[in-house]
Coordinates of N, CA and C in Angstrom, one line a residue:
M246 N 74.2 118.3 133.0 CA 73.8 119.7 133.3 C 74.3 120.5 132.1
P247 N 73.4 121.4 131.6 CA 73.8 122.2 130.4 C 74.9 123.2 130.8
E248 N 75.6 123.6 129.8 CA 76.7 124.7 130.0 C 76.1 126.0 130.5
P249 N 76.7 126.6 131.5 CA 76.1 127.8 132.1 C 76.6 129.0 131.2
A250 N 75.8 130.1 131.2 CA 76.1 131.3 130.5 C 77.1 132.1 131.4
T251 N 78.3 132.3 130.9 CA 79.3 133.0 131.7 C 79.3 134.5 131.3
H252 N 78.6 134.8 130.2 CA 78.4 136.2 129.7 C 76.9 136.3 129.4
P253 N 76.3 137.5 129.5 CA 74.9 137.6 129.2 C 74.7 137.4 127.7
E254 N 75.7 137.6 126.8 CA 75.5 137.4 125.4 C 75.4 135.9 125.1
D255 N 75.8 135.0 126.0 CA 75.7 133.5 125.8 C 74.2 133.1 125.8
L256 N 73.4 133.8 126.5 CA 72.0 133.3 126.7 C 71.2 133.1 125.4
G257 N 71.3 134.1 124.5 CA 70.5 134.0 123.3 C 71.0 132.8 122.4
R258 N 72.4 132.7 122.4 CA 73.0 131.6 121.6 C 72.6 130.2 122.2
F259 N 72.6 130.1 123.5 CA 72.2 128.9 124.2 C 70.7 128.6 123.9
F260 N 69.9 129.7 124.0 CA 68.5 129.5 123.7 C 68.2 128.8 122.4
V261 N 68.8 129.3 121.3 CA 68.6 128.8 120.0 C 69.1 127.3 119.9
A262 N 70.2 127.0 120.4 CA 70.8 125.7 120.4 C 69.9 124.7 121.2
R263 N 69.5 125.1 122.4 CA 68.7 124.2 123.2 C 67.3 124.0 122.7
A264 N 66.7 125.1 122.2 CA 65.3 125.0 121.6 C 65.4 124.1 120.4
N265 N 66.4 124.2 119.5 CA 66.4 123.3 118.3 C 66.7 121.9 118.7
A266 N 67.3 121.7 119.9 CA 67.6 120.3 120.4 C 66.4 119.7 121.1
G267 N 65.3 120.6 121.3 CA 64.2 120.1 122.1 C 64.5 120.0 123.6
D268 N 65.5 120.7 124.1 CA 65.9 120.6 125.5 C 65.2 121.6 126.4
V269 N 64.0 121.2 126.8 CA 63.2 122.0 127.7 C 64.0 122.3 129.0
D270 N 64.6 121.3 129.6 CA 65.3 121.6 130.9 C 66.5 122.5 130.7
G271 N 67.1 122.4 129.5 CA 68.2 123.3 129.2 C 67.7 124.8 129.0
L272 N 66.6 124.9 128.4 CA 66.0 126.3 128.3 C 65.6 126.8 129.7
V273 N 65.0 126.0 130.5 CA 64.6 126.5 131.8 C 65.8 126.9 132.6
A274 N 66.9 126.3 132.4 CA 68.2 126.6 133.2 C 68.7 128.0 132.8
L275 N 68.2 128.6 131.7 CA 68.6 129.9 131.3 C 68.0 131.0 132.2
Y276 N 67.0 130.6 133.0 CA 66.2 131.6 133.7 C 66.3 131.4 135.3
E277 N 66.2 132.6 136.0 CA 66.2 132.5 137.4 C 64.9 131.8 137.8
P278 N 64.8 131.2 139.0 CA 63.7 130.5 139.5 C 62.4 131.3 139.5
D279 N 62.4 132.6 139.7 CA 61.2 133.4 139.7 C 61.1 134.3 138.5
A280 N 61.8 134.0 137.4 CA 61.8 134.8 136.2 C 60.4 134.9 135.6
V281 N 60.2 135.9 134.7 CA 59.0 136.1 134.0 C 59.2 136.0 132.5
L282 N 58.5 135.1 131.8 CA 58.6 134.9 130.4 C 57.2 135.3 129.8
D283 N 57.2 136.3 128.9 CA 55.9 136.6 128.2 C 55.6 135.6 127.2
T284 N 54.4 135.1 127.2 CA 53.9 134.1 126.2 C 52.6 134.6 125.6
P285 N 52.2 134.0 124.5 CA 50.9 134.4 123.9 C 49.7 134.2 124.8
A286 N 49.9 133.3 125.8 CA 48.8 133.0 126.8 C 48.9 133.9 128.0
G287 N 49.9 134.8 128.0 CA 50.1 135.7 129.2 C 51.4 135.3 129.8
P288 N 51.8 136.1 130.9 CA 53.1 135.9 131.5 C 53.2 134.5 132.2
A289 N 54.4 133.8 132.0 CA 54.7 132.6 132.7 C 55.7 133.0 133.7
T290 N 55.4 132.8 135.0 CA 56.2 133.2 136.1 C 56.7 132.0 136.9
G291 N 58.0 131.9 137.0 CA 58.6 130.8 137.8 C 58.9 129.6 137.0
T292 N 59.7 128.7 137.5 CA 60.3 127.6 136.8 C 59.2 126.7 136.2
Q293 N 58.2 126.3 137.0 CA 57.1 125.4 136.5 C 56.4 126.0 135.4
A294 N 56.0 127.3 135.4 CA 55.2 127.9 134.4 C 56.1 128.0 133.1
I295 N 57.4 128.4 133.3 CA 58.3 128.5 132.1 C 58.5 127.2 131.5
R296 N 58.7 126.1 132.3 CA 58.8 124.8 131.8 C 57.6 124.4 130.9
A297 N 56.4 124.6 131.5 CA 55.2 124.3 130.8 C 55.1 125.1 129.4
A298 N 55.5 126.4 129.5 CA 55.4 127.2 128.2 C 56.4 126.6 127.2
F299 N 57.6 126.2 127.6 CA 58.5 125.7 126.6 C 58.1 124.3 126.1
T300 N 57.5 123.5 127.0 CA 57.0 122.2 126.6 C 56.0 122.4 125.5
R301 N 55.1 123.3 125.6 CA 54.1 123.6 124.6 C 54.7 124.1 123.3
L302 N 55.7 125.1 123.5 CA 56.3 125.7 122.3 C 57.1 124.6 121.5
L303 N 57.7 123.7 122.1 CA 58.6 122.8 121.4 C 57.8 121.5 121.0
A304 N 56.6 121.4 121.3 CA 55.8 120.2 121.0 C 55.8 119.9 119.5
D305 N 55.8 120.9 118.7 CA 55.7 120.7 117.2 C 57.1 120.7 116.6
R306 N 58.2 120.8 117.4 CA 59.5 120.8 117.0 C 59.8 121.9 116.0
P307 N 59.5 123.1 116.3 CA 59.9 124.2 115.4 C 61.4 124.4 115.3
T308 N 61.8 125.1 114.2 CA 63.2 125.4 114.1 C 63.5 126.8 114.4
F309 N 64.5 127.1 115.2 CA 64.8 128.5 115.6 C 66.1 128.9 114.8
V310 N 66.1 130.1 114.3 CA 67.2 130.6 113.6 C 67.8 131.7 114.4
P311 N 69.1 131.8 114.5 CA 69.7 132.9 115.3 C 69.4 134.2 114.6
G312 N 69.1 135.2 115.3 CA 69.0 136.5 114.8 C 70.2 137.3 114.9
E313 N 70.1 138.7 114.8 CA 71.2 139.6 114.9 C 71.2 140.1 116.4
A314 N 72.1 139.7 117.2 CA 72.2 140.1 118.5 C 72.6 141.6 118.6
R315 N 71.8 142.3 119.3 CA 72.1 143.8 119.5 C 73.1 143.9 120.6
P316 N 73.8 145.1 120.7 CA 74.8 145.2 121.8 C 74.1 145.1 123.1
T317 N 74.8 144.5 124.0 CA 74.3 144.3 125.4 C 74.6 145.6 126.2
L318 N 73.6 146.0 127.0 CA 73.7 147.1 127.9 C 73.8 146.6 129.3
R319 N 74.9 147.0 130.0 CA 75.1 146.5 131.4 C 75.0 147.7 132.4
A320 N 74.4 147.4 133.5 CA 74.4 148.3 134.7 C 74.6 147.4 135.9
G321 N 75.8 147.4 136.4 CA 76.1 146.6 137.6 C 75.8 145.1 137.3
D322 N 75.0 144.5 138.1 CA 74.7 143.0 137.9 C 73.6 142.8 137.0
L323 N 73.1 143.8 136.3 CA 72.0 143.6 135.3 C 72.5 143.8 133.9
A324 N 71.9 143.1 132.9 CA 72.2 143.3 131.5 C 71.0 143.3 130.7
L325 N 70.8 144.1 129.7 CA 69.7 144.1 128.8 C 70.2 143.5 127.5
T326 N 69.7 142.4 127.1 CA 70.0 141.7 125.8 C 68.8 141.8 124.9
S327 N 69.1 141.8 123.6 CA 68.1 141.9 122.6 C 68.6 141.3 121.3
T328 N 67.6 140.8 120.5 CA 68.0 140.2 119.2 C 66.9 140.6 118.2
R329 N 67.4 141.0 117.0 CA 66.5 141.3 115.9 C 66.4 140.0 115.1
L330 N 65.2 139.4 115.0 CA 65.0 138.2 114.3 C 64.8 138.4 112.8
D331 N 64.9 137.3 112.0 CA 64.8 137.4 110.6 C 63.4 138.0 110.1
D332 N 62.4 137.8 110.9 CA 61.1 138.3 110.5 C 60.8 139.7 110.9
G333 N 61.9 140.4 111.4 CA 61.8 141.8 111.8 C 61.4 142.0 113.3
S334 N 61.0 141.0 114.0 CA 60.6 141.2 115.4 C 61.9 141.3 116.2
V335 N 61.7 141.8 117.4 CA 62.8 142.0 118.3 C 62.5 141.4 119.7
T336 N 63.5 140.7 120.2 CA 63.4 140.2 121.6 C 64.1 141.1 122.5
V337 N 63.6 141.2 123.8 CA 64.3 142.0 124.8 C 64.2 141.2 126.1
E338 N 65.4 141.1 126.7 CA 65.6 140.3 127.9 C 66.4 141.1 129.0
V339 N 66.1 140.8 130.2 CA 66.9 141.4 131.3 C 67.6 140.2 132.0
A340 N 68.9 140.2 132.1 CA 69.7 139.1 132.7 C 70.3 139.7 134.0
R341 N 70.5 138.7 134.9 CA 71.2 139.1 136.2 C 72.4 138.2 136.4
H342 N 73.5 138.9 136.8 CA 74.7 138.2 137.2 C 74.4 137.4 138.5
Q343 N 74.7 136.1 138.5 CA 74.4 135.2 139.6 C 75.6 135.2 140.6
P344 N 75.4 134.8 141.8 CA 76.5 134.7 142.8 C 77.6 133.8 142.3
D345 N 77.3 132.8 141.5 CA 78.3 131.8 141.0 C 79.1 132.3 139.8
G346 N 78.8 133.5 139.3 CA 79.5 134.1 138.2 C 78.8 133.9 136.9
T347 N 77.7 133.2 136.8 CA 76.9 132.9 135.6 C 75.9 134.0 135.4
W348 N 75.2 134.0 134.3 CA 74.1 134.9 134.0 C 72.9 134.1 133.7
R349 N 71.7 134.7 134.2 CA 70.4 134.1 133.9 C 69.4 135.2 133.6
W350 N 68.5 134.9 132.8 CA 67.4 135.8 132.5 C 66.4 135.9 133.6
V351 N 66.0 137.2 133.9 CA 65.0 137.5 134.9 C 63.7 137.8 134.2
I352 N 63.7 138.5 133.1 CA 62.6 138.9 132.3 C 62.9 138.6 130.9
D353 N 61.9 138.0 130.2 CA 62.1 137.7 128.8 C 60.8 138.1 128.0
Q354 N 61.0 139.0 127.1 CA 59.9 139.5 126.2 C 60.3 139.1 124.8
P355 N 59.8 137.9 124.3 CA 60.3 137.4 123.0 C 59.8 138.2 121.8
R356 N 58.7 139.0 122.0 CA 58.2 139.8 120.9 C 58.0 141.2 121.3
A357 N 59.0 141.9 121.6 CA 58.9 143.3 122.1 C 58.4 144.2 120.9
A358 N 58.8 143.9 119.7 CA 58.5 144.7 118.6 C 58.4 143.8 117.3
G359 N 57.6 144.2 116.4 CA 57.6 143.5 115.1 C 56.4 142.8 114.8

């Protein structure tokens, strides 16, 4: 089982490491079961759709480079995370604190700007 995110800031770092390792299951573990991930083909909602999206994304073994994490904004059990990537694009995610103390993404917009 992949290491869980104990802080919302862990999610982006884990995403890059797991994507570069080709770990689709590890990526899916970063999301709540009913999460929504925006993709070029439209929103992927739920574990199966997110798994399929990452399987397609990682098929060509792309390399992911960590970007500049922006400050996390928190409101209770929710956190807004975002990263400015090297190409100038910006990711935006909403994470939720889980009952077990970990954090998982609920909404992921990988290309909010740029």
